[in-house]
Amino acid sequence: MSNKRRKPTMNDVARLAGVNRVTASVALNGATNARTQVSEETRQRILDAARELGYAPNRVALALRANRTNIIGLYSGSTAFNALGPFGSAILRGLQEGCRIHGQDLLLFSSFGRDTERAMQTLLNGSIDGLIALPSPNDPVIDRLADSYLSVVTIANEHARMPSLIVEESGGPHLIAQYLAEKGHRHILYCGDVMRHTSAAHNQQAFVEAAAGLGLQVDLARSEWKGSLRPEETALLLRKPGDHPTAVVCWSDTYAYRLIDQLRVQGIHIPQDVGIVGFDTGQSDFHPIYNLTTVRAPWQEVAMIAIDILMATTAGQEVARKTTFPVELVIGNTV
Amino acid sequence: MSNKRRKPTMNDVARLAGVNRVTASVALNGATNARTQVSEETRQRILDAARELGYAPNRVALALRANRTNIIGLYSGSTAFNALGPFGSAILRGLQEGCRIHGQDLLLFSSFGRDTERAMQTLLNGSIDGLIALPSPNDPVIDRLADSYLSVVTIANEHARMPSLIVEESGGPHLIAQYLAEKGHRHILYCGDVMRHTSAAHNQQAFVEAAAGLGLQVDLARSEWKGSLRPEETALLLRKPGDHPTAVVCWSDTYAYRLIDQLRVQGIHIPQDVGIVGFDTGQSDFHPIYNLTTVRAPWQEVAMIAIDILMATTAGQEVARKTTFPVELVIGNTV
DNA sequence: TTGAAAGCGCTAACAC
DNA sequence: GTGTTAGCGCTTTCAA
């Protein structure tokens, strides 16, 4: 299980071909701008030798010489990157696609814990050409990176001194209200977040205002995080047609899924009896059952463009400090 | 947006402290085995200089010198690594944890497409110390890697000449049958895979045999991939108590979720009216609604141990060519 | 057309 | 206690 030989070097190739190191270098790299030229005959010999040895240019040596690794790092705060959720997996997919386009690879650092110094040392040790930073509120590392020589682009987190890509969530509630109005709904139940995340609170208020502007009646329910609709709210939905909300807007997709399940158990049909709308899912193929109508942040696209911007900064170009993306209404069949 | 200075080098530190390069090196590295010793006073001066400049040792130079990058690569065949599914995300999480333990980082290569040569060149260019290979049937790259100097460990894919970690699925059907028998079920509906994947077929047969051994009656249903139970099968579940299967075993978790949904729409309660058992989900928090009873392959643990094994081989130790993991019965509340 | 020298940042081995 | 030398694999610059 271990027949591991030494990795062949350019010297090995040159020796086998009977030429000097640099002749081999020039031949293998197709004579970039060096004044050195190689005859077709020796060139062939060198190529053959390389193939025979299974030579591959040493990326570490190249990186040392060029002061450039062609690797992009991912920083997700004190914890390891989490691809378990729709956000993380969409981001990862987008980053990979962006890297592919720009010929970069992606490095996932092991988690740093809360050790700021260690994180700085690791991020700044030259292993990467640039860094994508995912949201990690109040992380001192981010601020210190802004002062460093490393190019950093932040996603979903605006920073005054770094190019930032953010999604403008506030358009979502309006999109939903408008869509429901178009579908003929006049009476809506809004399930807000009982924990009152600020973004959730903003969304709720924005929805209420948008709905008011469209002449829709809105009832508010306070959903527990792990919980479900309270009996009196469920009863509201069970009243006779014409007298109850015809659609429920949920503050998150997760809650929407849970609600659909709860309502089905109680014999309520979706979307015939009542429509359901979610909010803010990333792309994933984990939940193929429901085709939920929701508002989505285009995280995959955001991540792809983050790489574009990062490469532009490392190339010395000026880039926008802030790029904003709108959310999209995704029309499913639950409303 | 671009105040990027030059990365400080050890020379800079030494110059600022007024000492020689290697004195700085020794001081900063805490005198490993070099006979060089540094007085406490100069040592402090050097440390201060390093801090002042924000010095971090250049990982690329270290890698060149040590012929070791402390980076582990991930190979997932011709396509980019896919973290969208439960398998991928569990694997990624396990790899990250394993890397953390061993002080390694994880490199995600951009996809190679079908270009075997390019893949070989990239994987063997010295950027990584070892490689984790995910299943990619009939991939010539895997075979050629076996002949290379690079240490490779394969997951979920047995290879004759590499340490391989595989999960023994065949224990699953038996676990399920036994559990159902213990819970008092005597009549089971088995929803097999109409597409007849070989593994699905094996599981079905194994379940039928295990159930027979336990004296259970088993009916078979052929579920469509995108579909659901056929009317006559649903009718079976709607018959009066005592006369119908009390539990349904599904060939996959995805199908189980879909089935639960379908049955709820028809007013059948889970698990009161009928129990549901799935098969083979990875860990994820994408689906927090149901707490499905299922059989799970411990991919996260497998990935963690894959790193252990990989590190052992790169350290020159002998390791098992094949490590087998049993599936686990995960008891939820759907049966 | 080919070879020699220098240097990217770092450290092990050996002087002094 | 501190400095010198050499070399990891590679490319660029210049000399033969």
XYZ file of C-alpha atoms (C1' of nucleotides) in Angstrom:
702
model
C 0.000 0.000 0.000
C 2.942 2.338 -0.238
C 4.981 2.263 -3.391
C 5.537 5.945 -3.212
C 8.424 7.201 -5.296
C 9.933 10.630 -5.307
C 8.166 13.226 -7.347
C 10.185 13.829 -10.521
C 11.627 17.294 -10.862
C 12.573 19.368 -13.818
C 16.184 18.432 -13.162
C 15.255 14.792 -13.637
C 13.643 15.599 -16.948
C 16.640 17.612 -18.085
C 19.063 14.905 -17.070
C 17.079 12.208 -18.866
C 16.930 14.360 -21.981
C 20.601 15.290 -21.624
C 20.067 19.031 -21.480
C 20.320 21.854 -18.999
C 17.551 22.641 -16.534
C 16.597 25.892 -18.133
C 16.507 24.396 -21.593
C 13.941 22.014 -20.237
C 12.081 24.838 -18.575
C 11.873 26.824 -21.755
C 10.881 23.834 -23.826
C 8.144 22.782 -21.436
C 6.686 26.247 -21.082
C 6.590 26.982 -24.776
C 9.135 29.814 -24.724
C 7.226 32.632 -23.101
C 9.422 35.681 -23.313
C 12.800 34.257 -22.562
C 15.256 34.800 -25.314
C 16.221 31.212 -25.040
C 15.117 29.075 -27.960
C 15.095 25.359 -28.320
C 15.408 23.315 -31.464
C 12.410 21.237 -32.368
C 14.464 18.102 -32.027
C 15.620 18.616 -28.444
C 12.216 19.991 -27.606
C 10.694 16.653 -28.574
C 13.299 14.811 -26.566
C 12.488 16.889 -23.524
C 8.758 16.421 -23.896
C 9.242 12.685 -24.207
C 11.396 12.603 -21.118
C 8.779 14.563 -19.190
C 6.046 12.201 -20.236
C 8.118 9.163 -19.429
C 8.812 10.391 -15.912
C 5.300 11.630 -15.390
C 6.651 15.071 -14.755
C 4.336 17.778 -13.458
C 5.662 21.239 -12.687
C 5.924 21.819 -8.969
C 3.210 24.216 -8.030
C 4.849 25.203 -4.779
C 8.043 26.247 -6.482
C 6.068 28.140 -9.069
C 4.129 29.870 -6.347
C 7.284 30.857 -4.532
C 8.789 32.285 -7.654
C 5.674 34.037 -8.909
C 4.535 35.087 -5.457
C 1.110 33.823 -6.414
C -0.583 30.541 -5.598
C -3.710 30.662 -7.746
C -5.617 29.599 -4.679
C -8.472 31.511 -3.141
C -9.334 31.117 0.507
C -12.666 30.991 2.209
C -13.126 32.521 5.629
C -16.278 31.886 7.606
C -15.408 33.253 10.998
C -14.400 31.328 14.027
C -16.255 28.218 12.954
C -15.626 25.809 10.113
C -17.443 26.480 6.886
C -20.910 25.003 7.027
C -22.247 23.541 3.810
C -25.171 21.868 5.494
C -27.627 24.663 4.880
C -28.930 26.082 1.643
C -26.880 29.237 2.105
C -23.594 27.452 2.515
C -24.078 25.001 -0.282
C -25.212 27.664 -2.718
C -22.214 29.793 -1.805
C -19.839 26.888 -2.221
C -21.231 26.010 -5.597
C -20.954 29.579 -6.795
C -17.405 29.912 -5.525
C -16.378 26.734 -7.266
C -17.840 27.901 -10.530
C -16.159 31.266 -10.211
C -12.857 29.605 -9.425
C -13.182 27.346 -12.414
C -13.682 30.298 -14.701
C -10.630 32.085 -13.340
C -8.424 29.014 -13.059
C -8.203 29.192 -9.296
C -8.641 26.535 -6.639
C -10.470 26.967 -3.374
C -8.923 26.438 0.040
C -11.022 25.642 3.078
C -9.045 26.444 6.185
C -9.510 24.386 9.259
C -11.419 26.334 11.839
C -9.430 28.871 13.809
C -11.596 28.943 16.851
C -11.606 32.276 18.591
C -7.888 32.810 18.206
C -7.661 36.007 16.214
C -3.887 35.955 16.060
C -3.796 32.460 14.703
C -6.404 33.296 12.119
C -4.449 36.331 10.976
C -1.219 34.370 10.772
C -2.872 31.664 8.740
C -4.771 33.912 6.393
C -1.752 36.100 5.779
C 0.878 33.422 5.349
C 0.896 33.586 1.599
C -1.042 30.421 0.922
C -3.778 32.313 -0.899
C -3.999 35.135 -3.401
C -7.270 36.448 -2.089
C -10.020 35.760 0.370
C -13.773 35.465 0.354
C -15.216 36.357 3.744
C -18.601 35.089 4.793
C -20.655 36.909 7.397
C -19.317 36.772 10.919
C -20.658 39.758 12.824
C -18.240 41.758 14.944
C -15.310 39.600 13.940
C -12.101 41.519 14.653
C -10.348 39.404 12.047
C -12.289 41.063 9.266
C -11.278 44.539 10.356
C -7.670 43.621 10.652
C -7.719 41.988 7.248
C -8.870 45.295 5.821
C -5.533 46.772 6.867
C -3.510 43.902 5.475
C -1.955 43.344 2.111
C -4.463 40.622 1.291
C -7.370 41.218 -1.072
C -10.662 40.399 0.596
C -14.230 40.425 -0.677
C -17.120 40.057 1.747
C -20.390 38.355 0.975
C -23.676 39.158 2.717
C -21.935 41.562 5.003
C -21.220 45.141 4.134
C -17.840 46.425 5.192
C -16.698 49.984 4.783
C -13.251 49.159 3.520
C -13.759 46.063 1.431
C -15.672 45.269 -1.724
C -18.941 43.859 -0.422
C -21.693 41.912 -2.112
C -25.041 42.103 -0.445
C -28.574 41.096 -1.264
C -31.271 43.672 -0.924
C -33.856 41.716 0.998
C -36.269 44.555 1.375
C -37.648 43.989 -2.096
C -38.955 40.580 -1.070
C -41.994 41.503 0.959
C -43.173 43.799 -1.775
C -42.774 41.087 -4.412
C -44.813 38.701 -2.325
C -47.594 41.170 -1.599
C -47.866 42.062 -5.230
C -47.945 38.469 -6.351
C -50.644 37.544 -3.854
C -52.734 40.509 -4.873
C -52.421 39.490 -8.522
C -53.555 35.992 -7.654
C -56.687 37.465 -6.111
C -55.868 37.051 -2.436
C -57.388 39.740 -0.243
C -56.814 38.418 3.258
C -53.375 37.275 4.385
C -52.004 35.717 7.543
C -48.394 36.742 8.191
C -46.378 34.434 10.403
C -43.577 36.534 11.810
C -40.576 35.533 13.804
C -41.217 35.478 17.501
C -37.529 35.923 18.163
C -37.600 39.204 16.306
C -34.427 39.046 14.303
C -34.047 42.537 13.000
C -34.169 41.407 9.396
C -37.324 39.426 10.108
C -38.865 42.452 11.777
C -37.990 44.621 8.809
C -39.501 42.134 6.429
C -42.682 41.958 8.432
C -43.092 45.688 8.522
C -42.300 46.023 4.848
C -44.889 43.396 4.034
C -47.558 45.039 6.115
C -46.933 48.325 4.376
C -46.847 46.833 0.906
C -50.043 44.904 1.580
C -51.771 47.999 2.902
C -50.829 49.853 -0.240
C -52.500 47.112 -2.283
C -55.634 47.063 -0.166
C -54.973 43.665 1.414
C -56.081 42.723 4.901
C -53.241 41.295 6.988
C -53.484 39.335 10.227
C -50.337 38.735 12.222
C -49.379 35.491 13.907
C -46.441 34.999 16.193
C -44.906 31.666 15.411
C -42.655 29.988 17.885
C -39.295 29.040 16.448
C -39.562 25.309 16.949
C -43.299 25.452 17.113
C -46.250 25.891 14.929
C -49.407 27.912 14.615
C -51.288 28.309 17.860
C -54.740 26.774 18.052
C -56.570 30.051 17.659
C -54.583 30.817 14.525
C -55.255 27.434 13.072
C -58.918 27.906 13.885
C -58.787 31.096 11.864
C -57.806 29.102 8.819
C -60.530 26.550 9.412
C -63.410 28.987 9.325
C -65.782 28.813 6.440
C -64.634 30.104 3.048
C -64.840 33.796 2.537
C -64.193 34.405 6.183
C -60.558 33.377 6.586
C -57.155 34.267 5.203
C -56.573 32.609 1.857
C -52.799 32.694 2.072
C -50.121 32.477 4.736
C -46.812 34.273 4.386
C -44.020 32.744 6.457
C -40.883 34.505 7.590
C -38.707 31.605 6.517
C -38.840 28.598 4.266
C -38.134 26.272 7.114
C -41.147 27.550 8.929
C -43.202 27.278 5.764
C -42.325 23.612 5.369
C -43.215 22.949 8.956
C -46.478 24.800 8.577
C -47.472 22.914 5.456
C -46.952 19.713 7.342
C -48.957 20.882 10.315
C -51.851 22.009 8.179
C -51.949 18.771 6.227
C -52.160 16.801 9.429
C -55.240 18.844 10.226
C -56.787 18.078 6.888
C -56.155 21.449 5.283
C -55.171 21.211 1.613
C -52.435 23.268 0.044
C -52.969 25.342 -2.018
C -56.691 24.668 -2.450
C -57.756 25.635 1.065
C -54.935 28.024 1.780
C -51.782 29.157 -0.021
C -48.342 29.223 1.565
C -45.437 31.513 0.746
C -41.928 31.226 2.198
C -38.918 33.472 2.276
C -35.226 33.240 1.538
C -34.204 29.765 0.591
C -31.004 29.047 -1.225
C -30.863 26.497 -3.951
C -30.726 22.940 -2.775
C -32.017 19.591 -3.827
C -32.737 18.443 -0.329
C -36.430 19.043 -0.385
C -37.930 17.731 -3.578
C -41.432 17.302 -2.209
C -42.815 20.772 -2.096
C -42.373 23.307 -4.773
C -42.615 26.218 -2.422
C -43.436 29.702 -3.600
C -40.840 31.872 -1.960
C -38.458 34.744 -2.268
C -34.893 33.765 -2.886
C -31.559 35.458 -2.553
C -29.350 34.482 -5.496
C -26.437 33.357 -3.367
C -24.880 31.176 -5.989
C -24.672 33.998 -8.473
C -23.438 36.333 -5.746
C -20.617 33.960 -4.906
C -19.628 33.608 -8.540
C -19.417 37.335 -8.973
C -17.519 37.639 -5.715
C -14.733 35.694 -7.376
C -14.848 37.994 -10.387
C -14.455 40.991 -8.135
C -11.726 39.385 -6.101
C -9.714 38.571 -9.187
C -10.157 42.101 -10.429
C -8.766 43.534 -7.201
C -5.816 41.184 -7.151
C -5.157 42.320 -10.707
C -4.996 45.849 -9.393
C -8.205 47.070 -10.956
C -10.579 49.377 -9.180
C -13.852 47.722 -8.232
C -17.122 48.864 -6.727
C -17.082 48.924 -2.957
C -20.612 47.627 -2.835
C -22.603 45.491 -5.218
C -26.261 44.913 -4.518
C -28.416 42.082 -5.761
C -32.199 41.957 -5.705
C -34.106 38.997 -4.325
C -36.167 36.978 -6.766
C -39.723 35.736 -6.525
C -39.746 31.994 -7.102
C -43.160 30.775 -8.095
C -43.959 27.274 -6.915
C -47.275 25.543 -6.488
C -48.097 26.196 -2.863
C -50.154 29.263 -3.493
C -9.827 49.970 -1.967
C -6.264 48.876 -2.519
C -3.696 49.830 0.068
C -1.895 46.578 -0.459
C 1.651 46.584 0.796
C 4.263 43.958 0.289
C 4.080 40.973 2.565
C 6.888 41.307 5.148
C 9.510 38.603 5.010
C 11.812 37.162 7.585
C 14.576 39.290 6.138
C 12.572 42.372 6.963
C 12.154 41.211 10.526
C 15.851 40.462 10.867
C 16.849 43.793 9.430
C 14.521 45.675 11.738
C 15.864 43.764 14.719
C 19.401 44.174 13.496
C 20.232 40.481 13.350
C 20.886 37.834 10.764
C 18.092 36.013 8.978
C 18.680 32.693 10.619
C 18.900 34.197 14.057
C 15.426 35.481 13.423
C 14.356 32.114 12.114
C 15.594 30.321 15.205
C 14.105 32.871 17.555
C 10.725 32.767 15.881
C 10.573 29.004 15.716
C 11.567 28.440 19.305
C 14.873 26.709 18.601
C 13.769 23.324 17.345
C 16.917 21.277 17.010
C 19.312 23.782 15.592
C 22.306 24.309 17.779
C 21.855 27.973 17.348
C 20.753 29.709 20.511
C 19.429 33.186 20.953
C 19.720 35.362 24.016
C 16.463 36.292 25.634
C 17.148 39.925 24.944
C 17.585 39.641 21.181
C 14.787 37.135 21.090
C 12.431 39.743 22.466
C 13.715 42.282 20.006
C 13.043 39.906 17.144
C 9.571 39.046 18.367
C 8.748 42.707 18.704
C 9.985 43.403 15.216
C 7.883 40.558 13.864
C 4.794 41.831 15.619
C 5.393 45.362 14.460
C 5.669 44.301 10.842
C 2.797 41.849 11.076
C 5.120 39.103 9.995
C 3.694 35.677 9.185
C 5.961 32.885 7.982
C 5.549 32.269 4.279
C 3.773 29.005 3.914
C 4.840 28.544 0.328
C 8.503 28.809 1.199
C 8.009 26.441 4.094
C 6.259 24.006 1.812
C 9.056 24.158 -0.716
C 11.647 23.551 1.923
C 9.791 20.805 3.770
C 8.354 19.257 0.630
C 5.021 19.227 2.380
C 2.109 21.615 2.144
C -0.150 20.468 4.956
C -2.972 20.595 2.503
C -5.208 17.704 1.588
C -6.997 17.594 -1.731
C -10.460 16.399 -2.563
C -11.135 14.647 -5.841
C -14.660 13.999 -6.961
C -14.215 12.864 -10.513
C -14.771 14.885 -13.622
C -17.308 17.139 -11.976
C -16.973 19.731 -9.252
C -17.571 18.592 -5.721
C -21.256 18.684 -4.935
C -22.205 19.723 -1.413
C -25.854 20.122 -2.267
C -26.886 16.656 -1.164
C -26.730 14.990 2.214
C -23.857 12.795 1.103
C -21.680 15.641 -0.036
C -22.309 17.878 2.908
C -21.745 15.116 5.439
C -18.505 14.188 3.715
C -17.333 17.773 3.663
C -18.080 18.254 7.314
C -16.239 15.082 8.246
C -13.247 16.016 6.139
C -13.054 19.431 7.724
C -13.167 17.970 11.189
C -10.490 15.431 10.313
C -8.325 18.144 8.827
C -8.730 20.265 11.908
C -7.534 17.446 14.103
C -4.481 16.855 11.965
C -3.689 20.488 11.309
C -4.350 20.239 7.602
C -6.357 22.416 5.251
C -8.610 21.207 2.508
C -8.226 22.095 -1.149
C -11.150 21.932 -3.552
C -9.817 21.761 -7.064
C -11.726 23.363 -9.842
C -13.352 20.725 -11.968
C -11.123 19.017 -14.481
C -13.790 18.016 -16.915
C -12.956 14.837 -18.781
C -9.340 15.753 -19.310
C -7.481 12.948 -17.574
C -4.075 14.401 -18.336
C -4.935 17.747 -16.880
C -6.352 16.128 -13.779
C -3.210 14.070 -13.285
C -0.965 17.089 -13.766
C -2.950 19.095 -11.268
C -3.273 16.410 -8.646
C 0.386 15.511 -8.871
C 1.873 18.979 -8.978
C 2.843 19.003 -5.356
C 0.109 21.261 -4.079
C -1.227 18.597 -1.741
C 0.199 15.998 0.616
C -2.572 13.515 0.054
C -5.886 13.032 -1.642
C -9.364 11.925 -0.711
C -11.150 10.406 -3.682
C -14.914 10.294 -3.825
C -16.717 7.710 -5.921
C -16.418 8.176 -9.660
C -16.981 4.835 -11.337
C -14.593 3.781 -14.066
C -12.509 6.896 -13.707
C -9.103 6.268 -15.261
C -7.654 8.992 -13.060
C -8.130 6.856 -9.960
C -6.212 3.953 -11.435
C -3.376 6.132 -12.554
C -3.190 7.755 -9.144
C -2.674 4.332 -7.658
C 0.617 4.152 -9.532
C 1.706 7.622 -8.535
C 3.729 8.858 -5.612
C 0.658 10.507 -4.101
C -1.166 8.983 -1.144
C -4.815 8.463 -1.924
C -7.709 7.194 0.161
C -11.018 6.360 -1.470
C -14.403 6.778 0.167
C -17.465 4.740 -0.738
C -15.591 3.039 -3.506
C -13.422 0.021 -3.026
C -10.176 0.024 -4.933
C -7.774 -2.860 -4.983
C -4.649 -0.757 -4.559
C -5.734 2.028 -2.249
C -6.980 2.210 1.291
C -10.738 2.255 0.894
C -13.514 3.128 3.296
C -16.861 1.625 2.524
C -20.190 1.308 4.251
C -21.761 -2.105 4.502
C -25.313 -1.358 3.496
C -26.517 -4.914 3.690
C -26.988 -4.706 7.435
C -29.674 -2.079 7.028
C -32.640 -4.168 5.957
C -32.038 -6.561 8.801
C -31.899 -3.728 11.336
C -35.185 -2.386 10.087
C -36.961 -5.726 10.113
C -35.794 -6.452 13.611
C -36.846 -3.046 14.891
C -40.300 -3.317 13.367
C -40.762 -6.774 14.821
C -39.787 -5.491 18.246
C -42.287 -2.680 17.960
C -44.979 -5.276 17.346
C -45.505 -4.824 13.631
C -46.533 -7.995 11.838
C -47.544 -6.799 8.402
C -45.256 -4.567 6.361
C -45.550 -2.827 3.016
C -42.196 -2.534 1.256
C -41.893 0.225 -1.328
C -39.098 -0.813 -3.630
C -37.400 1.081 -6.377
C -39.089 0.698 -9.714
C -35.853 1.565 -11.476
C -34.168 -1.363 -9.860
C -30.840 0.025 -8.853
C -28.848 -3.005 -7.918
C -28.297 -1.777 -4.394
C -32.007 -1.122 -4.022
C -32.763 -4.614 -5.309
C -30.310 -6.127 -2.857
C -31.844 -4.221 0.003
C -35.310 -5.324 -0.938
C -34.357 -8.953 -1.101
C -32.449 -8.747 2.147
C -35.438 -7.188 3.839
C -37.836 -9.816 2.561
C -35.574 -12.551 3.862
C -35.009 -10.911 7.223
C -38.723 -10.304 7.642
C -39.525 -13.885 6.747
C -37.090 -15.063 9.368
C -38.939 -12.995 11.938
C -42.360 -14.184 10.869
C -43.469 -10.912 9.332
C -45.834 -10.650 6.401
C -44.471 -8.431 3.619
C -46.346 -6.908 0.728
C -44.388 -5.322 -2.102
C -45.221 -2.069 -3.813
C -43.483 -0.652 -6.819
C -43.086 3.033 -6.370
C -42.434 5.266 -9.313
C -39.378 7.445 -8.917
C -41.137 10.785 -9.139
C -44.417 9.274 -8.176
C -46.232 7.940 -5.229
C -48.188 4.956 -4.078
C -50.694 3.701 -6.587
C -54.353 3.877 -5.655
C -54.654 0.185 -4.901
C -51.701 0.379 -2.550
C -53.074 3.408 -0.786
C -56.369 1.572 -0.458
C -54.502 -1.224 1.237
C -53.426 1.193 3.953
C -56.932 2.567 4.360
C -58.560 -0.731 5.204
C -59.861 -1.232 8.668
C -57.341 -1.810 11.481
C -56.069 -5.314 11.801
C -56.412 -5.861 8.120
C -53.671 -3.649 6.665
C -49.916 -3.178 6.900
C -49.003 -1.207 9.975
C -45.708 0.047 8.636
C -44.227 1.038 5.295
C -40.556 0.583 4.533
C -39.252 2.896 1.805
C -36.186 2.304 -0.320
C -34.981 5.865 0.219
C -35.509 8.761 2.556
C -36.563 11.000 -0.266
C -39.316 8.616 -1.156
C -40.282 8.330 2.497
C -40.703 12.075 2.778
C -42.809 12.151 -0.307
C -44.903 9.279 0.944
C -45.524 10.885 4.305
C -46.731 13.935 2.511
C -49.014 11.954 0.244
C -50.540 9.991 3.093
C -51.171 13.104 5.155
C -53.036 14.676 2.282
C -55.272 11.623 2.324
C -55.917 11.966 6.018
C -53.674 9.139 7.162
C -51.813 9.920 10.363
C -48.155 9.094 10.922
C -47.300 7.083 12.945
C -50.712 6.408 14.516
C -52.329 4.909 11.435
C -49.196 3.629 9.786
C -45.463 3.825 10.480
C -42.876 4.913 7.946
C -39.246 3.874 7.725
C -36.697 5.307 5.296
C -33.218 4.330 4.204
C -29.835 5.911 3.790
C -29.902 9.586 4.463
C -26.806 11.495 5.329
C -26.864 13.965 8.132
C -28.198 17.359 7.213
C -30.268 20.081 8.661
C -32.102 20.714 5.450
C -35.144 18.846 6.561
C -36.019 19.705 10.100
C -39.682 18.813 9.805
C -39.830 15.077 10.048
C -37.850 13.022 12.420
C -37.722 10.040 10.153
C -36.863 6.579 11.356
C -34.281 5.384 8.901
C -31.027 3.594 8.322
C -28.077 5.851 7.921
C -24.601 5.495 6.554
C -22.234 7.381 8.862
C -20.591 9.395 6.105
C -19.360 12.126 8.363
C -17.506 9.697 10.566
C -16.220 7.856 7.525
C -14.775 11.053 6.121
C -13.130 11.907 9.418
C -11.468 8.552 9.609
C -10.450 8.805 5.977
C -8.258 11.718 7.004
C -6.785 9.673 9.839
C -5.886 6.930 7.417
C -4.531 9.334 4.859
C -2.276 10.961 7.408
C -1.071 7.576 8.553
C -0.078 6.597 5.020
C 1.699 9.879 4.368
C 3.570 9.221 7.603
C 4.679 5.941 6.111
C 2.644 3.698 8.359
C 0.925 0.610 7.075
C -2.847 0.897 7.026
C -5.722 -1.424 6.307
C -6.579 -1.655 2.654
C -10.255 -1.748 3.447
C -12.236 -0.382 6.349
C -15.877 -1.223 6.609
C -18.530 0.666 8.513
C -21.941 -0.630 9.466
C -25.067 1.359 8.813
C -26.919 2.638 11.849
C -30.572 2.479 12.716
C -31.747 5.991 13.464
C -34.910 5.956 15.503
C -37.211 8.869 14.781
C -40.888 9.276 15.454
C -42.448 8.127 12.224
C -42.973 4.567 13.288
C 20.916 27.176 -29.802
C 22.451 26.310 -25.128
C 24.385 27.128 -20.381
C 25.541 29.789 -16.055
C 24.110 32.750 -12.312
C 20.915 34.785 -9.269
C 17.079 34.782 -6.360
C 11.905 33.832 -4.599
C 11.618 32.765 1.574
C 12.989 29.609 4.460
C 15.821 26.282 7.552
C 19.494 22.460 8.750
C 24.220 22.000 9.382
C 28.140 23.914 10.481
C 31.508 27.282 11.449
C 33.176 31.265 14.420
C 25.365 33.635 21.192
C 25.583 34.797 16.177
C 26.721 34.478 11.180
C 27.749 31.664 6.845
C 26.670 28.326 3.435
C 23.800 25.529 0.794
C 19.718 24.093 -1.286
C 14.262 22.984 -1.773
C 12.234 23.664 -7.749
C 11.667 26.962 -10.664
C 12.317 31.076 -14.083
C 14.477 35.316 -15.739
C 18.506 37.649 -17.301
C 22.505 37.553 -19.456
C 26.774 35.329 -21.404
C 28.759 31.941 -24.416
